[in-house]
XYZ file of C-alpha atoms in Angstrom:
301
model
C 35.206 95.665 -188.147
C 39.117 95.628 -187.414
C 40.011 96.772 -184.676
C 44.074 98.375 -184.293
C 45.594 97.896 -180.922
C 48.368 100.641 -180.016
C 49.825 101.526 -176.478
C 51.655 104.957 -174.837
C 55.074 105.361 -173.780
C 55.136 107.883 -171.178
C 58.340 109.944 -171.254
C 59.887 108.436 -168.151
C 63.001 107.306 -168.689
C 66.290 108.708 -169.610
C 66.521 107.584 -173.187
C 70.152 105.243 -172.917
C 68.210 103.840 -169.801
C 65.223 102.048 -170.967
C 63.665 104.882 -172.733
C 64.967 103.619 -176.347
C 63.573 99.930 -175.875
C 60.228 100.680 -174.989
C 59.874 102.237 -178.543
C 61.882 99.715 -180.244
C 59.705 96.777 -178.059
C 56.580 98.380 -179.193
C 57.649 98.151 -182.999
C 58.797 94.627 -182.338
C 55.170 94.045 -180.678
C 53.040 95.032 -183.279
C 51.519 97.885 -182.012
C 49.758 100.269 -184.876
C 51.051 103.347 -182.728
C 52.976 104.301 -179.796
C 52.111 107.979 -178.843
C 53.282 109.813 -175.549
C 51.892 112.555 -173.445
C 52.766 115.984 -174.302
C 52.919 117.397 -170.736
C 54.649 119.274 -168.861
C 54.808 117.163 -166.036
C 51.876 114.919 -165.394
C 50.181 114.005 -161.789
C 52.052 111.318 -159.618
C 55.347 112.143 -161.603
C 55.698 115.628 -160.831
C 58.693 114.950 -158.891
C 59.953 112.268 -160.967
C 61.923 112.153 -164.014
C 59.787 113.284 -167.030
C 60.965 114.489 -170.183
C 59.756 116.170 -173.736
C 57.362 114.723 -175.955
C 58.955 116.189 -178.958
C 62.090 115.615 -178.802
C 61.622 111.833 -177.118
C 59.042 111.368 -180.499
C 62.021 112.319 -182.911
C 64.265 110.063 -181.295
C 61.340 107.479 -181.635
C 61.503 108.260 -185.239
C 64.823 107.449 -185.669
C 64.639 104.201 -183.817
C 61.834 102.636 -185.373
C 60.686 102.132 -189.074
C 57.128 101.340 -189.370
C 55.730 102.010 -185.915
C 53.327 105.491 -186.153
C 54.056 107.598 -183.694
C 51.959 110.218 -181.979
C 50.468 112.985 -178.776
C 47.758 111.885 -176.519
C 47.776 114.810 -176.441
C 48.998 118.172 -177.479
C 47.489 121.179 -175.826
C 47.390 124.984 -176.047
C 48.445 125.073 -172.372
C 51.866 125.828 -172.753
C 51.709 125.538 -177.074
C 51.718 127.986 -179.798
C 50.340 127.381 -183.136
C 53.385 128.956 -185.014
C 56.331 127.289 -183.314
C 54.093 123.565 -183.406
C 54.104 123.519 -186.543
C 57.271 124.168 -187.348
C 58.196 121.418 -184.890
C 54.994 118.943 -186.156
C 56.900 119.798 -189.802
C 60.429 118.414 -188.641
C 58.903 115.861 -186.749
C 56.876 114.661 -190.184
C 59.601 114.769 -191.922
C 61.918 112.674 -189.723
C 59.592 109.696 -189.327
C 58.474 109.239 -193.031
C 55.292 110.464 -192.669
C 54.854 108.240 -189.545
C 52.868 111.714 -186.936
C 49.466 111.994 -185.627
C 48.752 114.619 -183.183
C 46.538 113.671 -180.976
C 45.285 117.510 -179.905
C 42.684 118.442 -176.926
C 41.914 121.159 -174.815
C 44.245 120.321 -171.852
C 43.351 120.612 -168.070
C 43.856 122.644 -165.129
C 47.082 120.884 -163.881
C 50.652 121.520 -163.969
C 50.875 122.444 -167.419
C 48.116 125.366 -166.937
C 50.157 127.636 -164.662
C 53.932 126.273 -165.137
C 54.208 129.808 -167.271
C 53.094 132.011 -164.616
C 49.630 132.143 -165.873
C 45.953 131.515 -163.665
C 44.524 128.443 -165.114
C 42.250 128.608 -167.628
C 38.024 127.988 -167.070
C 36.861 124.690 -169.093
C 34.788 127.613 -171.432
C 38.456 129.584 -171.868
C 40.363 126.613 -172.628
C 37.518 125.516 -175.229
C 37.714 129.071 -176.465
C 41.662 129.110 -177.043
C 41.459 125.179 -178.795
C 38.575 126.347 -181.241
C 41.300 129.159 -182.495
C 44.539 126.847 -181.866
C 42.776 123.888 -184.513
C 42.043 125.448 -187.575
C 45.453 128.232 -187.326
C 47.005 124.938 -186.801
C 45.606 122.965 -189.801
C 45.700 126.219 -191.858
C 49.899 126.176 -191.351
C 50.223 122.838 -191.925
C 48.477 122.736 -195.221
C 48.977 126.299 -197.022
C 52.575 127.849 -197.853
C 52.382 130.858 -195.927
C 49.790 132.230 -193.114
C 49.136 135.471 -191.891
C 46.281 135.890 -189.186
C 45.284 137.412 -186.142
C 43.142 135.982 -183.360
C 41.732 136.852 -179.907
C 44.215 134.504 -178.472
C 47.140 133.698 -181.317
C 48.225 134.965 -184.452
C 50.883 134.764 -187.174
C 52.334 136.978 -189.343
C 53.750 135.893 -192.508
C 54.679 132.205 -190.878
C 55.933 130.061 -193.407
C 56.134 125.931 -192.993
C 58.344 125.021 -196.157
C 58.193 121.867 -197.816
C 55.091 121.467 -195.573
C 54.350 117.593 -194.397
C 55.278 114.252 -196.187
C 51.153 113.341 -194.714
C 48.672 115.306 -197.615
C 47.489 117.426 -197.446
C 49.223 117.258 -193.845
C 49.531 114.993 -191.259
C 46.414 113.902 -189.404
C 44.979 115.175 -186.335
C 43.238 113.223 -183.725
C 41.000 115.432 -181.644
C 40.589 114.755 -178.209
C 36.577 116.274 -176.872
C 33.100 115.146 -175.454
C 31.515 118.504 -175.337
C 29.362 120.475 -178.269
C 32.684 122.046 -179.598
C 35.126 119.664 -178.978
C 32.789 117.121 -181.331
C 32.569 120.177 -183.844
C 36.458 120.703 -184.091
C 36.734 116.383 -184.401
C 34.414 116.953 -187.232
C 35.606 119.661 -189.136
C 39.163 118.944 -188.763
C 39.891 115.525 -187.440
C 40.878 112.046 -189.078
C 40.206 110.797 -185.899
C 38.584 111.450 -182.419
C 39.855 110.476 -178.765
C 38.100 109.981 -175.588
C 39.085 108.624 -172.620
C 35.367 107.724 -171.558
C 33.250 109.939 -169.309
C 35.171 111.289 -166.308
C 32.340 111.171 -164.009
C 32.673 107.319 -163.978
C 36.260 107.488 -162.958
C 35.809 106.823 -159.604
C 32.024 105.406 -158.750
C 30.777 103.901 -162.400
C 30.348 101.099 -163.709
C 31.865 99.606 -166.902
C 28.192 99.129 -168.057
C 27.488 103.113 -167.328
C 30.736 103.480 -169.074
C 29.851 101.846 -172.480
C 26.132 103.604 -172.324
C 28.226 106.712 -172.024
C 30.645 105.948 -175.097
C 28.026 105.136 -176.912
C 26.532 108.516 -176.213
C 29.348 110.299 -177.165
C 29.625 108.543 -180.264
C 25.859 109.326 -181.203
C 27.084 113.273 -180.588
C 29.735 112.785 -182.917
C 27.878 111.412 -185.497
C 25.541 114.308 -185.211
C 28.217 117.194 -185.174
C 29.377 115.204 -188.260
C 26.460 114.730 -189.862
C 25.364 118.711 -189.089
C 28.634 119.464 -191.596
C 27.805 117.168 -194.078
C 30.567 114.817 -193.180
C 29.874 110.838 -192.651
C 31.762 110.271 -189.437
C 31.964 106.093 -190.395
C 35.758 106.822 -192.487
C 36.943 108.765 -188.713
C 38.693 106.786 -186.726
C 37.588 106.114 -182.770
C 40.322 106.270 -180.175
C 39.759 105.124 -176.789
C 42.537 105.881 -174.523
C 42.100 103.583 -171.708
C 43.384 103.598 -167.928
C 40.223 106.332 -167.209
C 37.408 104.333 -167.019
C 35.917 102.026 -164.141
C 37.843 98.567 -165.249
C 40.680 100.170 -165.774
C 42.304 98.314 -162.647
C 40.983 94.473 -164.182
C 40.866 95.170 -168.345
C 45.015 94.837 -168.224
C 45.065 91.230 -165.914
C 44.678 88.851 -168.761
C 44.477 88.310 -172.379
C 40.606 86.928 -172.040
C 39.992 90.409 -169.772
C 41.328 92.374 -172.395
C 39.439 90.727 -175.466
C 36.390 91.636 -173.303
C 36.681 94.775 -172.797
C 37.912 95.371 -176.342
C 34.923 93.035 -177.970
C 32.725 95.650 -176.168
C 33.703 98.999 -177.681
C 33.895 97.621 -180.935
C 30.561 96.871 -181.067
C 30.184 100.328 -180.061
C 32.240 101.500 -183.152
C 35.810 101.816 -180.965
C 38.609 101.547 -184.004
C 41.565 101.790 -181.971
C 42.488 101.336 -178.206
C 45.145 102.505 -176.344
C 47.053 101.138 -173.856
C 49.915 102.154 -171.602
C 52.912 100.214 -171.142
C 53.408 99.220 -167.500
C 55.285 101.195 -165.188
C 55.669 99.682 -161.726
C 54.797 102.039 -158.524
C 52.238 103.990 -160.103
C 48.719 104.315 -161.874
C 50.105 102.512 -164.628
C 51.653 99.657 -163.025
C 51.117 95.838 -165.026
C 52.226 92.640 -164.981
C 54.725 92.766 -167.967
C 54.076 89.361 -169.335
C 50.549 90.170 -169.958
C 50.760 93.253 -171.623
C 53.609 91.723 -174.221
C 50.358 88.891 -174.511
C 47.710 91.033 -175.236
C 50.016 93.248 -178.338
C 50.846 89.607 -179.859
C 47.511 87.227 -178.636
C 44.709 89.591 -177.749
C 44.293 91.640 -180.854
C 44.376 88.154 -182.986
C 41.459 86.873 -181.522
C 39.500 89.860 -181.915
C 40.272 90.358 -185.683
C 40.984 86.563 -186.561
């Protein structure tokens, strides 16, 4: 099975400082897609420079030509389905038919109470993306959408010409628990984890692939329970959460292993992040420009 090789950009630098290469470097690269977080703010860079994932992916779009470009990912934390879709539309539009949201749940950081709101529980943040999802899908596909939820509605919303994607562009869902895997199923081209969370820190990257593989049996289930084969989805790992996360990025040979291994687990597509020195993130440069041009040949070759 081929496996696609794509990286993330994170919305760090001023865009006439840096910020334009990285997305014209990953298009020179090879990568299949460079997506972004669609934060807020985000952890260590709170009180750094950070900007929008929107606007920085429409820029994107006009840089590049063949490069997809997507959110890794889009939240309801500080997101409404109306005005998303309006901006997903535009953002279609302006990259050819080039988008994938990558959409999840979202967290209890910065982005949870930046709007004056108490965070969310993990059961009221499942509740809101179960309602988000399919109002979301509903106004990218049909002309116009009248609806009202527990937690959003629309009257009369219209998204005119709709996407260049059809019957809209695709959605990568981002979830490991019973719902998240239903949403992935019913409405997902693709699905996203970034491993199991309770490895971060003390796991193993054996525990880790036992636990991908377990989430990956779940999927194929919640699939299978809709009468959906889950084999035509595609499987995004997003890596830099898991327990080799600090050795996967120090050579090409590291890479192919850790690659070679979720694979064979069924893995279509990993992620990585494009060095930034001085944080989480940071990578020899060198390497990473190695793995996008040597490491995903001798994988597929």
């Amino acid at each position: 099975m081929s496996l696609r090789l794509s990286t993330v950009i994170l919305p760090v630098r001023p865009w006439h400082e840096g910020g334009r290469d990285q997305w014209v470097r990953a298009e020179r690269l090879g990568f299949h897609t460079a997506y972004t977080y669609d934060h807020l703010t985000w952890r260590s860079f709170r009180d750094k420079p950070w900007f929008g994932a929107i606007p920085t992916l429409t820029a994107a779009a006009t840089a590049t030509e063949k490069l997809r470009l997507g959110t890794l990912v889009t939240s309801p934390n500080f997101r409404h389905p109306v005005t998303l879709a309006k901006e997903l539309m535009s953002l279609d539009d302006i990259s050819g038919g080039r988008f994938t949201l990558g959409i999840g749940a979202g967290g209890n950081g910065f982005d949870a109470t930046a709007l004056g709101q108490d965070p969310w529980t993990p059961r009221e943040r499942a509740d809101r993306l179960a309602e988000f999802v399919p109002l979301l899908d509903r106004l990218l596909t049909e002309t116009e959408i009248s609806e009202s939820g527990t937690f959003y509605s629309a009257t009369e919303a219209r998204n005119l010409p709709g996407c260049v994607q059809r019957p809209r562009l695709p959605f990568a869902v981002a979830g490991n628990g019973p719902r998240g895997m239903k949403l992935a199923a019913a409405h997902g081209q693709a699905w996203v984890t970034t491993g199991d969370p309770k490895l971060f820190e003390e796991g193993t990257p054996e525990q880790s692939v036992e636990a991908i593989r377990g989430q990956l049996a779940k999927l194929d289930k919640a699939c299978a329970e809709i009468g959906r084969a889950s084999e035509p989805m595609d499987k995004i790992l997003l890596t830099g959460f898991t327990p080799d996360r600090n050795t996967m990025l120090d050579s090409v040979d590291a890479f192919v292993e850790f690659a070679g291994r979720h694979r064979e687990l069924g893995i279509t597509e990993i992620v990585i992040h494009a060095p930034i020195p001085d944080s989480e993130f940071a990578a020899d440069e060198n390497v990473f420009e190695r793995i996008a041009t040597e490491g995903l040949a001798q994988l597929n070759g």
